[in-house]
mmCIF file of C-alpha atoms in Angstrom:
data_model
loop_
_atom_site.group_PDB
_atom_site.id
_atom_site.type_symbol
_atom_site.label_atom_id
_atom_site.label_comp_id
_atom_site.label_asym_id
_atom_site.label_seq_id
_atom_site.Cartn_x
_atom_site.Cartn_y
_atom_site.Cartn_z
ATOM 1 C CA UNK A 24 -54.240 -25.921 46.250
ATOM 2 C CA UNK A 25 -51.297 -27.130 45.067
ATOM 3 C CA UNK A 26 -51.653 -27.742 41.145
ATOM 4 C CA UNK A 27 -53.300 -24.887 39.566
ATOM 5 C CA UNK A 28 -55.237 -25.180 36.211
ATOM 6 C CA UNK A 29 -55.697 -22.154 34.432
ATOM 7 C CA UNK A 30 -58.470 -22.098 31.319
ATOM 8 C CA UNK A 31 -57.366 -19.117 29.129
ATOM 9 C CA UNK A 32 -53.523 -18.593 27.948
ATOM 10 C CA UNK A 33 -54.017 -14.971 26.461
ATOM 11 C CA UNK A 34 -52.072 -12.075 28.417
ATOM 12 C CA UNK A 35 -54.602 -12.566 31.827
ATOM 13 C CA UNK A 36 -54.374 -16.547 31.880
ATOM 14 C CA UNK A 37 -50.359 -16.296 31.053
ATOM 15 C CA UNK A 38 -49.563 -14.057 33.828
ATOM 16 C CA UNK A 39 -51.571 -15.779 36.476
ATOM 17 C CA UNK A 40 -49.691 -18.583 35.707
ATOM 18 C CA UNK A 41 -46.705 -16.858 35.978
ATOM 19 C CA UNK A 42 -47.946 -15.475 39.287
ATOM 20 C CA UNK A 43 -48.719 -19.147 40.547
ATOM 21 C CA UNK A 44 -45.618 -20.294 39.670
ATOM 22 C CA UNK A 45 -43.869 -17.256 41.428
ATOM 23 C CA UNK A 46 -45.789 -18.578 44.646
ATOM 24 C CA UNK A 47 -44.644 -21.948 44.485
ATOM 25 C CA UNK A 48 -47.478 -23.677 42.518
ATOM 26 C CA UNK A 49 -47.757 -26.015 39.916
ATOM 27 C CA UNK A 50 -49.465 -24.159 36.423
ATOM 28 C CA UNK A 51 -51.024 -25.764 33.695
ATOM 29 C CA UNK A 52 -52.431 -22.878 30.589
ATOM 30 C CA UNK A 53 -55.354 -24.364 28.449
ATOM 31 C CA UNK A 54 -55.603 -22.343 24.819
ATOM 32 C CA UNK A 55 -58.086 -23.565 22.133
ATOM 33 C CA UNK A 56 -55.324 -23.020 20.034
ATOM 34 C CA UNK A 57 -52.433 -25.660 19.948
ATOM 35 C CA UNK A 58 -49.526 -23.943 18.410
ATOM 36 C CA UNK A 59 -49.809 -21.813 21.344
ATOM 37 C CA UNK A 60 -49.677 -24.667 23.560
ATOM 38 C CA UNK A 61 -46.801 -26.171 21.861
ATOM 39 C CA UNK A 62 -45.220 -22.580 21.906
ATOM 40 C CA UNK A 63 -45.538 -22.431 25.609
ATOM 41 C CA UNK A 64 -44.160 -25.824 26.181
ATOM 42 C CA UNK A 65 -40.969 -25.526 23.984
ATOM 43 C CA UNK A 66 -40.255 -21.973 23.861
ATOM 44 C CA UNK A 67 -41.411 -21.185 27.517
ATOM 45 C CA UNK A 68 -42.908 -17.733 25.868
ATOM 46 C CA UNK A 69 -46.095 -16.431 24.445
ATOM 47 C CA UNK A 70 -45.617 -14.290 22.099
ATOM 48 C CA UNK A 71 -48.960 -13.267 20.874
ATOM 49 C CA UNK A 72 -50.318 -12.314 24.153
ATOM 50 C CA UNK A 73 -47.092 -11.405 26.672
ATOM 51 C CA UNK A 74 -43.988 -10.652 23.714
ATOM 52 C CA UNK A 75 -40.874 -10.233 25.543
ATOM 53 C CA UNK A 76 -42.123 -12.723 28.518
ATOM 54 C CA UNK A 77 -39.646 -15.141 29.510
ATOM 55 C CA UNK A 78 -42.184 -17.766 31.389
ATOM 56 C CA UNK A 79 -41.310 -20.133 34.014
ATOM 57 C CA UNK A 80 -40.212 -23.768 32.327
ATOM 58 C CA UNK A 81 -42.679 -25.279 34.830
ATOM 59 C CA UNK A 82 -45.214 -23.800 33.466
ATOM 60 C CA UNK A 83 -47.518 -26.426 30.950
ATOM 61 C CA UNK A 84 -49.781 -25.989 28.702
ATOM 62 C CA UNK A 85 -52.786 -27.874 26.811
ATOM 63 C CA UNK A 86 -55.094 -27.580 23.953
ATOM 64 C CA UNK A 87 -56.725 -30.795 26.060
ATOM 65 C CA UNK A 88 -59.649 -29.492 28.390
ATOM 66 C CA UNK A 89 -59.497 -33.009 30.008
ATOM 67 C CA UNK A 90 -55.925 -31.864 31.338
ATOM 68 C CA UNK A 91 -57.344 -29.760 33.845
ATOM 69 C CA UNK A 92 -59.299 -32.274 35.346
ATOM 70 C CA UNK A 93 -57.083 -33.748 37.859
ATOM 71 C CA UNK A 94 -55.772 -29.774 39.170
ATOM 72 C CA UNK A 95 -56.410 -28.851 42.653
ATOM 73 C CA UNK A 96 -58.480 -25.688 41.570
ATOM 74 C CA UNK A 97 -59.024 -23.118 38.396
ATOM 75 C CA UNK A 98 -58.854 -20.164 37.128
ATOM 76 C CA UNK A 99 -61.097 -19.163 34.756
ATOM 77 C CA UNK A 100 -59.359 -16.404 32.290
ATOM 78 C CA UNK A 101 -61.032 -16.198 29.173
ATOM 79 C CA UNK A 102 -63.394 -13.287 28.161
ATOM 80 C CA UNK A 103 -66.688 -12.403 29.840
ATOM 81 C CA UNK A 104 -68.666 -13.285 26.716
ATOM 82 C CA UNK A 105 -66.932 -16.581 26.042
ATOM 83 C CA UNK A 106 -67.371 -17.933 29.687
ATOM 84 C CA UNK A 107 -70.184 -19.764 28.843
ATOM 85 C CA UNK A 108 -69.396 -21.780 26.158
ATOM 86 C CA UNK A 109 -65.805 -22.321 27.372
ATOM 87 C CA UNK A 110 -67.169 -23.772 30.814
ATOM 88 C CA UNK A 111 -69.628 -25.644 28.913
ATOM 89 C CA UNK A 112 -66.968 -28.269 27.747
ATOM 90 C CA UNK A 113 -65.618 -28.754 31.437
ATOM 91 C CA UNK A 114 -69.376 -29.572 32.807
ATOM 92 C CA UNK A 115 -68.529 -33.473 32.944
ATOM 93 C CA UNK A 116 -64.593 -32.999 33.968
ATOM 94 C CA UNK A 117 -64.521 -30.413 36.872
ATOM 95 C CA UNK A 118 -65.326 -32.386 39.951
ATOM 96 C CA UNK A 119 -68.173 -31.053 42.161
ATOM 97 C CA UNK A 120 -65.785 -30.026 45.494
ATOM 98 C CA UNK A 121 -62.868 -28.246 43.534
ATOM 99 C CA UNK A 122 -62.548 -23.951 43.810
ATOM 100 C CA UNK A 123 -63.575 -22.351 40.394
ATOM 101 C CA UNK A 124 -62.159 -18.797 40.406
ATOM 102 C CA UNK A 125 -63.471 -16.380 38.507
ATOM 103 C CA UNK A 126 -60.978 -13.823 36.764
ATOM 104 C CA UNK A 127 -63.292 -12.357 33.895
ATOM 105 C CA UNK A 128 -64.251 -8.870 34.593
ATOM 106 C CA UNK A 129 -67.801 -7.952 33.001
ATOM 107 C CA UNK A 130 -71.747 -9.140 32.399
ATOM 108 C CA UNK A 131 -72.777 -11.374 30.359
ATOM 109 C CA UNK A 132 -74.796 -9.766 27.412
ATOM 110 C CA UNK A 133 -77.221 -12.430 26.067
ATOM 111 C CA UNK A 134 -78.177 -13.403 29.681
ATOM 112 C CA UNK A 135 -77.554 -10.396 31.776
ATOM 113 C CA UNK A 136 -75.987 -12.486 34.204
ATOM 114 C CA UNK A 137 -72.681 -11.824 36.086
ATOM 115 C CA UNK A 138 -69.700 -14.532 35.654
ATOM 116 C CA UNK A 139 -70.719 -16.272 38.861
ATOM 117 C CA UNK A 140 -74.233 -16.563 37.963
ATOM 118 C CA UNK A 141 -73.746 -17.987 34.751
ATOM 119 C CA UNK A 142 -71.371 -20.332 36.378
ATOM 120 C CA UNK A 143 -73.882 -21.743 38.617
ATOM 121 C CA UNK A 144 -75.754 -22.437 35.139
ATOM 122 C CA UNK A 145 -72.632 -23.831 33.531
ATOM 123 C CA UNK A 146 -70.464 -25.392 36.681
ATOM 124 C CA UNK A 147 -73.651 -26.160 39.200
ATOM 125 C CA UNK A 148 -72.457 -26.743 43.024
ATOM 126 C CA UNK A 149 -68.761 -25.745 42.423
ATOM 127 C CA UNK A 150 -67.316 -23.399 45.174
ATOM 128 C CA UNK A 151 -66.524 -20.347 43.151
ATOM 129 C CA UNK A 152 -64.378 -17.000 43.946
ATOM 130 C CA UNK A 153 -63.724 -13.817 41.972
ATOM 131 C CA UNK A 154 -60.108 -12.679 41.458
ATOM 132 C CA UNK A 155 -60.063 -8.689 40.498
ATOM 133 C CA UNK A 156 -58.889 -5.382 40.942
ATOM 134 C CA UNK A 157 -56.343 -3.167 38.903
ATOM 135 C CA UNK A 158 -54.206 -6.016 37.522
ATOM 136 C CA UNK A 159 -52.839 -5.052 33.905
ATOM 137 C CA UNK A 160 -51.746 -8.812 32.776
ATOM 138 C CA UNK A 161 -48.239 -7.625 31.446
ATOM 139 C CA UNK A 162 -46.755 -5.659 34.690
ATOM 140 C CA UNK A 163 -48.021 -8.847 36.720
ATOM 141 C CA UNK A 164 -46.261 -11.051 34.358
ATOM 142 C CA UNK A 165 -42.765 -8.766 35.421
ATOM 143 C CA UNK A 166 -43.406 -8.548 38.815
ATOM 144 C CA UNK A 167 -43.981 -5.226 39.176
ATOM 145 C CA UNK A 168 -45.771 -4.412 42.451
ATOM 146 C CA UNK A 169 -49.552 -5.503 42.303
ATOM 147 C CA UNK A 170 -52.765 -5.645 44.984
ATOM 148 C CA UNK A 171 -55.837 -7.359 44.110
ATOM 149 C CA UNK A 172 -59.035 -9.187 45.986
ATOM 150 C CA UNK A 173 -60.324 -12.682 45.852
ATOM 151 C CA UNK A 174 -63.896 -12.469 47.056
ATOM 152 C CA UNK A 175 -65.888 -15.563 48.204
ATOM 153 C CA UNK A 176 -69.343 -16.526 50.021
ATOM 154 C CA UNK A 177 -67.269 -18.456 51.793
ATOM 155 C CA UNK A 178 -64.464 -16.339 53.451
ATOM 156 C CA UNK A 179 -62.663 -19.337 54.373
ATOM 157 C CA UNK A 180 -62.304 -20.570 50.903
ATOM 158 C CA UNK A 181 -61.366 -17.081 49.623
ATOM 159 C CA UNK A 182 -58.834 -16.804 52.151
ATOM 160 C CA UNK A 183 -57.302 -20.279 51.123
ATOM 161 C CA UNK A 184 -56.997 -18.811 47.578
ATOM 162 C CA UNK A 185 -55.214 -16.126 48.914
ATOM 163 C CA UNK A 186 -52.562 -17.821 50.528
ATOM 164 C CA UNK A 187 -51.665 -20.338 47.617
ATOM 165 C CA UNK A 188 -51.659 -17.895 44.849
ATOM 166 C CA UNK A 189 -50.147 -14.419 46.627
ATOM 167 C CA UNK A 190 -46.103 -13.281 46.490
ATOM 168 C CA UNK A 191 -44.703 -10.269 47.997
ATOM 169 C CA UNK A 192 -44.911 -8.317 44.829
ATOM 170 C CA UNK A 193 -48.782 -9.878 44.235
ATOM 171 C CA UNK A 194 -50.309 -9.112 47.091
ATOM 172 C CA UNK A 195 -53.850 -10.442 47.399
ATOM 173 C CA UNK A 196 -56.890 -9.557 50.145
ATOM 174 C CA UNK A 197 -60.166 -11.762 51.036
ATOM 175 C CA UNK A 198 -63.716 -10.516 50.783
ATOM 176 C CA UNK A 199 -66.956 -12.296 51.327
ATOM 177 C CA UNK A 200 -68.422 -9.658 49.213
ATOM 178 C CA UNK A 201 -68.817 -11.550 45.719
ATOM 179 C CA UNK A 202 -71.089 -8.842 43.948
ATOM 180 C CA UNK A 203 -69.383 -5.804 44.984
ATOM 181 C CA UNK A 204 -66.547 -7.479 43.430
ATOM 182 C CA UNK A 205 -67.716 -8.594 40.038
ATOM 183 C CA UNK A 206 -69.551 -5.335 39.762
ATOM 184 C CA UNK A 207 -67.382 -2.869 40.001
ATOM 185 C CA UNK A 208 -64.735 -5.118 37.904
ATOM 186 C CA UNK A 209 -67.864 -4.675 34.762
ATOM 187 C CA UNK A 210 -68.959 -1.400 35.336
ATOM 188 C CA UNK A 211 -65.522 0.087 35.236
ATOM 189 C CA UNK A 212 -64.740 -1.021 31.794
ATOM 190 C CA UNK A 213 -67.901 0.968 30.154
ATOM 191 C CA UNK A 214 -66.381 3.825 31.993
ATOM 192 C CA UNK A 215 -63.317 3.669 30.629
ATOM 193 C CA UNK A 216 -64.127 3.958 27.168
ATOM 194 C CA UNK A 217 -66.019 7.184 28.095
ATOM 195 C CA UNK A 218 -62.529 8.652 29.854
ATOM 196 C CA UNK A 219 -61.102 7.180 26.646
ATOM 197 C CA UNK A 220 -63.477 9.584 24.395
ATOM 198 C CA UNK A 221 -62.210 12.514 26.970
ATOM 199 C CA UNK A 222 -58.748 12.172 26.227
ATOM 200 C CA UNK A 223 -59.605 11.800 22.447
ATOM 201 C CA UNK A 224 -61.301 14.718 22.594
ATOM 202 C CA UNK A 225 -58.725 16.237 24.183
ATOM 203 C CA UNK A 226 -61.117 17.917 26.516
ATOM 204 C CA UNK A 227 -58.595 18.142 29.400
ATOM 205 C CA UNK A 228 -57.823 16.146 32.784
ATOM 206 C CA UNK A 229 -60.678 18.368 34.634
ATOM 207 C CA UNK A 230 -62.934 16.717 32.639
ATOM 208 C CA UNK A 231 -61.559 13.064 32.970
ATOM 209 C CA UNK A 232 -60.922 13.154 36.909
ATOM 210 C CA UNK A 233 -65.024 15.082 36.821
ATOM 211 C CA UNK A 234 -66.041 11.568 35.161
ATOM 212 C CA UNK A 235 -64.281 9.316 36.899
ATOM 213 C CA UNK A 236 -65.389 10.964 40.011
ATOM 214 C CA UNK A 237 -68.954 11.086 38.686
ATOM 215 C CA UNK A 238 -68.540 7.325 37.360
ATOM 216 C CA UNK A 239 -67.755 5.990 40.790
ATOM 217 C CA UNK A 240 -70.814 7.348 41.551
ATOM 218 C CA UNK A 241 -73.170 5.747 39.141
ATOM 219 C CA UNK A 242 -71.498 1.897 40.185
ATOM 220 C CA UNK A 243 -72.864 3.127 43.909
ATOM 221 C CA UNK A 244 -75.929 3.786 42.647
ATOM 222 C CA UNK A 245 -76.194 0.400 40.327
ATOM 223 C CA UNK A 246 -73.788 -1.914 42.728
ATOM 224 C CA UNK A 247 -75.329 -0.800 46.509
ATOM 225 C CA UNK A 248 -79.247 -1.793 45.887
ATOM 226 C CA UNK A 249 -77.901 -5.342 44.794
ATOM 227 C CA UNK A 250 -75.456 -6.216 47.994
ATOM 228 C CA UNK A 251 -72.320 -4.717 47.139
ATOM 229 C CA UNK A 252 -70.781 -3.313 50.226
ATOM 230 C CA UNK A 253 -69.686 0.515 49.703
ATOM 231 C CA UNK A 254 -66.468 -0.401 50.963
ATOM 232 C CA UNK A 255 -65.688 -2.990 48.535
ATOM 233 C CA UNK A 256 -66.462 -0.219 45.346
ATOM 234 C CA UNK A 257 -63.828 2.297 47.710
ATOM 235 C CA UNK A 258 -61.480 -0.209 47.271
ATOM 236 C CA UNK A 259 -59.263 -2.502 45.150
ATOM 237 C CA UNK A 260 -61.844 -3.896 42.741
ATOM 238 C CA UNK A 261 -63.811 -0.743 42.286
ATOM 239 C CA UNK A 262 -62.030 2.661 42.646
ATOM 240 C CA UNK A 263 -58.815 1.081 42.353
ATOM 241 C CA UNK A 264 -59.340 -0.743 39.099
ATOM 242 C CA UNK A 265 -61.798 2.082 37.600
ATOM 243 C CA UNK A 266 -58.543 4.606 38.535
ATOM 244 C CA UNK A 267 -56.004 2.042 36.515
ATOM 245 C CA UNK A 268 -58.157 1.182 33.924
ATOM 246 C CA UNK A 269 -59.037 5.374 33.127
ATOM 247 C CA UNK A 270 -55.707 6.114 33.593
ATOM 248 C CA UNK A 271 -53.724 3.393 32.022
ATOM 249 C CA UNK A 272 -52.825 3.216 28.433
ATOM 250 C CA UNK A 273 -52.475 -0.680 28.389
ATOM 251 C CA UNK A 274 -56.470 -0.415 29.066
ATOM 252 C CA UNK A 275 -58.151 -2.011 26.144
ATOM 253 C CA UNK A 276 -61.171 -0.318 27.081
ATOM 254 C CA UNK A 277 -59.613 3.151 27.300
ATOM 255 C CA UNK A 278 -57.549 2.597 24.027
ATOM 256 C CA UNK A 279 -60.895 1.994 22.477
ATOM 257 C CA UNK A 280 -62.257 5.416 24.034
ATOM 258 C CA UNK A 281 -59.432 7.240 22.757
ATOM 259 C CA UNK A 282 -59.955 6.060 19.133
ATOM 260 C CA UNK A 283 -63.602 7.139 19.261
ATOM 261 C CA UNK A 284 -62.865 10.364 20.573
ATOM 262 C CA UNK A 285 -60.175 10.910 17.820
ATOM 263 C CA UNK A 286 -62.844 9.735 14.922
ATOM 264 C CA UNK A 287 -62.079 6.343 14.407
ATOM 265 C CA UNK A 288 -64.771 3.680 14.474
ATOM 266 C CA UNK A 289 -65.677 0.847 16.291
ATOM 267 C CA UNK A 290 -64.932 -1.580 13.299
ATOM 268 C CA UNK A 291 -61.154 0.242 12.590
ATOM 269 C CA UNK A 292 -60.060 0.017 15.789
ATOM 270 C CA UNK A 293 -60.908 -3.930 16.469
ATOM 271 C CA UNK A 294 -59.466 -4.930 13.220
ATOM 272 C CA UNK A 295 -56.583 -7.013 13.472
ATOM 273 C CA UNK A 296 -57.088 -6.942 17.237
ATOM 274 C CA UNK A 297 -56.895 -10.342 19.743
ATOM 275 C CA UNK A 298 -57.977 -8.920 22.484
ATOM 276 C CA UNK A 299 -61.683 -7.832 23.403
ATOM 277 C CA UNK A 300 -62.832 -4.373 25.154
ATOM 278 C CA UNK A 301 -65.222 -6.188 27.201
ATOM 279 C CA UNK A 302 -67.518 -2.763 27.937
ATOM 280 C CA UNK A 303 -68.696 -3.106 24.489
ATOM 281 C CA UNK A 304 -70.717 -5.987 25.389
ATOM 282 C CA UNK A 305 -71.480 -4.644 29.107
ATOM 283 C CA UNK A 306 -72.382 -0.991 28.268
ATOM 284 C CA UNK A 307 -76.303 -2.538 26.645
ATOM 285 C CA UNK A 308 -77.039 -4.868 29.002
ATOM 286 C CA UNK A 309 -75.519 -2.475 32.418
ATOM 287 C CA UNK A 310 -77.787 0.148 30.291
ATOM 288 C CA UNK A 311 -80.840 -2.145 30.202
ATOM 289 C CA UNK A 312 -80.353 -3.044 33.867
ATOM 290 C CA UNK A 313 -80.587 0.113 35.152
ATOM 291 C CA UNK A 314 -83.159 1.418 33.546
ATOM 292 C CA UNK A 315 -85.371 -1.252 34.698
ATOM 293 C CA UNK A 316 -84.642 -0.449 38.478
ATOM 294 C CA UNK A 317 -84.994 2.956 38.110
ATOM 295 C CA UNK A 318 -81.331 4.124 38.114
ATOM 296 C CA UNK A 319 -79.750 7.106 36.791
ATOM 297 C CA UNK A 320 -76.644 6.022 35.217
ATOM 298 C CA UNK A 321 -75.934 8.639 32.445
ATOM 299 C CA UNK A 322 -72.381 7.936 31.584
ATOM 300 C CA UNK A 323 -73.156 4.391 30.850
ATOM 301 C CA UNK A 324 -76.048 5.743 28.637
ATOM 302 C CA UNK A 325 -73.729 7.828 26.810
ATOM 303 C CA UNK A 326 -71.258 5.408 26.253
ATOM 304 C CA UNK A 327 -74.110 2.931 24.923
ATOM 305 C CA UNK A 328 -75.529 5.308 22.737
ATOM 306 C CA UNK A 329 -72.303 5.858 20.837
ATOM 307 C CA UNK A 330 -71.205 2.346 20.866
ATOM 308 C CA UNK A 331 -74.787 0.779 20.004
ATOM 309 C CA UNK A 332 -77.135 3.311 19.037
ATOM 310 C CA UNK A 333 -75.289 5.399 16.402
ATOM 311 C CA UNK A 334 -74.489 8.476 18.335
ATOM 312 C CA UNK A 335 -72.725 11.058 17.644
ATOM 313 C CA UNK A 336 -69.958 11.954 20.273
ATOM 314 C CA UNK A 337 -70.632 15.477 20.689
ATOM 315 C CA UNK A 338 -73.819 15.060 21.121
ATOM 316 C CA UNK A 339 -73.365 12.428 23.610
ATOM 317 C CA UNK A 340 -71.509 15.074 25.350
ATOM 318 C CA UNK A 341 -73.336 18.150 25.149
ATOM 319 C CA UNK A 342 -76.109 15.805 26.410
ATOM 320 C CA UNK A 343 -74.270 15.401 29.863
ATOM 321 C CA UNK A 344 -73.028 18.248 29.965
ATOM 322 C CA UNK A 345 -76.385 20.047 29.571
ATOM 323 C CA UNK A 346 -78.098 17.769 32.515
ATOM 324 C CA UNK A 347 -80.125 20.000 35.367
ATOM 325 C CA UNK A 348 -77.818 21.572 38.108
ATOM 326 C CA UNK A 349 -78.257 19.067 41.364
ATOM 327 C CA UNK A 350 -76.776 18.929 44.916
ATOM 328 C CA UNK A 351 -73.842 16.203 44.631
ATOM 329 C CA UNK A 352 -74.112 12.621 46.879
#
């Protein structure tokens, strides 16, 4: 796994490929968009997605999806709800026995399918891995100190990815456990925006650590029943990313929160944006989901109601906060 591809060149895609190039590899960034291709080539910086980034003159870059075809393996960095299409155009040029690794982090909405199952749709008989865990794109891109997991059915493979992409300051751990993994990766970013609405609320850090306490509780309930180890959610790519992500201002999710807590709407704060808050698309379908199994997951209901349903915050509140006294666990 020498020559990485990389499909995706916003701030995630452009700082694994500074991460890959950090560890020795070869990097190629494909963007839909050519000027940012030709940006990356002769500038060696991306401007609209990492400003300030000096990136690695190795690193190349393509608005040709038939450049990836001769890598070693890819990652796959584009948003949740753009995976499909994206992988769509690579059907015919990915060959059948190269590593696919999945770095998206939510549920598909139109399918209800996680990123690995709509890649076995999209990208049939690839080997495919997850890459996640509390990884804001810009402090990777500077090397600042940074754990995540690569989870695989086949340990082996996941283990391989681990050695050709980690550095001492990214460090990365194996798992075979691929749901636990893409899981708690989606279901952390609908609970984010709800710690979001907290702090915009400005009802207090009792209330925010109560809720992401509470939240790690409700990805048990929804992650456990379908495979995902208990373990994996206590660790990198569940509490640890669900901590980052509530706590972190660089959170897209959480800055999204925090504007609907202070009164803004949906529609103000995405204007003019690049980047997505992928738990507006995940909070419906995670909502749909567990209500069909039976699962109490009132956080993610709130959230969904306010997002999707016209809610009004404080009555999305007093809702939860008015729910029947109960032993905890």
């Amino acid at each position: 796994m020498q020559r990485w591809g990389i499909l995706g060149a916003g701030a995630w895609g452009t700082a694994l490929a500074v991460a890959a190039a950090r560890a020795g590899r070869e990097a190629l960034l494909w963007t839909h968009r050519p000027e940012v291709a030709a940006g990356i080539v002769a500038r060696h910086e991306n401007p609209d997605y990492l400003p300030g980034q000096r990136l690695d003159p190795r690193i190349e870059a393509s608005a040709d999806p038939a450049a990836l075809a001769d890598r070693d393996a890819l990652l796959l960095a584009v948003p949740a709800q753009h995976l499909r299409e994206a992988t769509q155009r690579l059907a015919s040029l990915w060959p059948q026995d190269r590593p696919v690794v999945v770095c998206a982090k939510g549920i598909e909405q139109r399918s209800g399918l996680t990123m690995t199952g709509l890649l076995r749709q999209t990208l049939p008989g690839r080997p495919l891995a997850v890459l996640s865990g509390p990884t804001f794109a810009a402090e990777v891109a500077a090397d600042l100190p940074t754990a995540a997991t690569v989870a695989a059915a086949d340990e082996g493979l996941g283990q391989a990815i681990v050695e050709a992409l980690a550095n001492p300051r990214f460090r990365l751990y194996w798992s075979s456990d691929v749901t636990g993994v893409e899981l708690g990766g989606a279901i952390k970013n609908v609970l984010a925006i709800a710690c979001g609405i907290v702090i915009g609320r400005r009802l207090g850090d009792n209330a925010r650590a109560a809720l992401i306490a509470r939240g790690l509780a409700e990805m048990m309930r929804f992650a456990v029943p379908r495979g995902a180890r208990p373990e994996t959610l206590m660790g990198l790519s569940g509490l640890g990313d669900l901590v980052l992500t509530c706590s972190g201002r660089q959170s897209r999710n959480l800055s999204l929160g925090v504007a609907l807590g202070e009164g803004r709407s949906l529609a103000e704060h995405q204007a003019g944006r690049r980047s997505v808050a992928e738990g507006v698309w995940t909070a419906s379908v995670l909502r749909a989901q567990a209500e069909a199994a039976g699962i109490e997951m009132p956080i993610v209901r709130a959230v969904d109601e306010i997002l999707n349903r016209g809610a009004a915050i404080d009555q999305a509140i007093d809702a939860l906060l008015s729910r029947p006294l109960r032993a905890e666990g």
